[in-house]
Amino acid sequence: MKYLRLLALPFLLLTGYSQAADLFKVEVIAFANKDQGALSDEYWPVINEIPEKSRAIYLGSDSAGYQRLSGGSLNLHDEKNRLRNSGHYRILYHGGWVQPVYQTLDPRPIRIQAGEILDNGMYELDGYIAVGRGRYLHFRPDLYLSQRLSPAQTEQLKRSPGKQQPDTSTAAMLSMQSSSTAVSTLSSAQFPVIPQILTVHQDQARRMRSSELHYIDHPLLGIVVQITPVN
């Protein structure tokens, strides 16, 4: 454990944090809900790319005090197996790392990428996880789930009250390209974007005490997380 504490020193010097950091082990399971009923119940804004964060840590590279853990060092195997064996969920990511946690509301994020790479170049699971602390630990997911839509799901999304927002730029372009009254009088609502790949965002932050097991719910993307101190 003395070695793990030494790992945090370069990060402390590079970032200029003046407050002391404690080391914590962060373990995360992210999973997709196979029940697609939420497609027709929710409003899904169009997401075409994952925003880049310049301060993000990539585990396994020069991660400045952040240490990726091997599978043998993880504890939530029973929880992962229960999710998988239920038949309702598909595990996208199960991993963990040790990191310094500072008293800040703007912690440095860790980049998470997992699952298949889809036709549009996006990972099934992509985004960031950040952990800071105040009186409690603050777990801040900023994750994106991308999934292929079957023709039936695409039609379901078209008919749903919460269908994807219209691509107003496409409507405007078509209007300018044609002098036909039939085209120019079409409203932007008549050009809904129904992608073959749907991307949704999970950003429900959670305050927690150390060693507690937390489940963060979402219609399509769930998270199980446990953060424990490294003594």
Short mmCIF file of N, CA and C in Angstrom, two decimals, residues 30-31 39 79 145 149 165 177 194 229-230:
data_model
loop_
_atom_site.label_atom_id
_atom_site.label_comp_id
_atom_site.label_asym_id
_atom_site.label_seq_id
_atom_site.Cartn_x
_atom_site.Cartn_y
_atom_site.Cartn_z
N ALA A 30 -21.13 -1.33 -15.45
CA ALA A 30 -22.10 -0.62 -16.30
C ALA A 30 -22.77 -1.64 -17.20
N PHE A 31 -24.08 -1.54 -17.32
CA PHE A 31 -24.83 -2.57 -18.06
C PHE A 31 -26.00 -1.95 -18.81
N LEU A 39 -37.77 2.96 -25.03
CA LEU A 39 -37.58 3.71 -26.27
C LEU A 39 -38.80 4.56 -26.60
N GLU A 79 -22.39 -9.58 -7.88
CA GLU A 79 -23.38 -8.63 -8.39
C GLU A 79 -23.43 -8.68 -9.92
N LEU A 145 -24.29 5.56 -23.80
CA LEU A 145 -24.58 4.23 -24.35
C LEU A 145 -25.04 4.40 -25.79
N LEU A 149 -30.25 0.13 -33.65
CA LEU A 149 -31.70 -0.02 -33.63
C LEU A 149 -32.14 -0.95 -34.76
N GLN A 165 -35.62 14.52 -31.38
CA GLN A 165 -35.84 15.89 -31.78
C GLN A 165 -35.60 16.05 -33.28
N GLN A 177 -32.90 24.39 -51.06
CA GLN A 177 -32.48 23.74 -52.29
C GLN A 177 -33.60 23.64 -53.31
N ILE A 194 -34.30 9.84 -37.13
CA ILE A 194 -34.45 8.54 -36.50
C ILE A 194 -33.21 7.72 -36.85
N PRO A 229 -11.99 2.89 0.82
CA PRO A 229 -10.68 3.49 1.12
C PRO A 229 -9.57 2.45 1.05
N VAL A 230 -8.41 2.89 0.62
CA VAL A 230 -7.22 2.05 0.61
C VAL A 230 -6.40 2.40 1.83
#
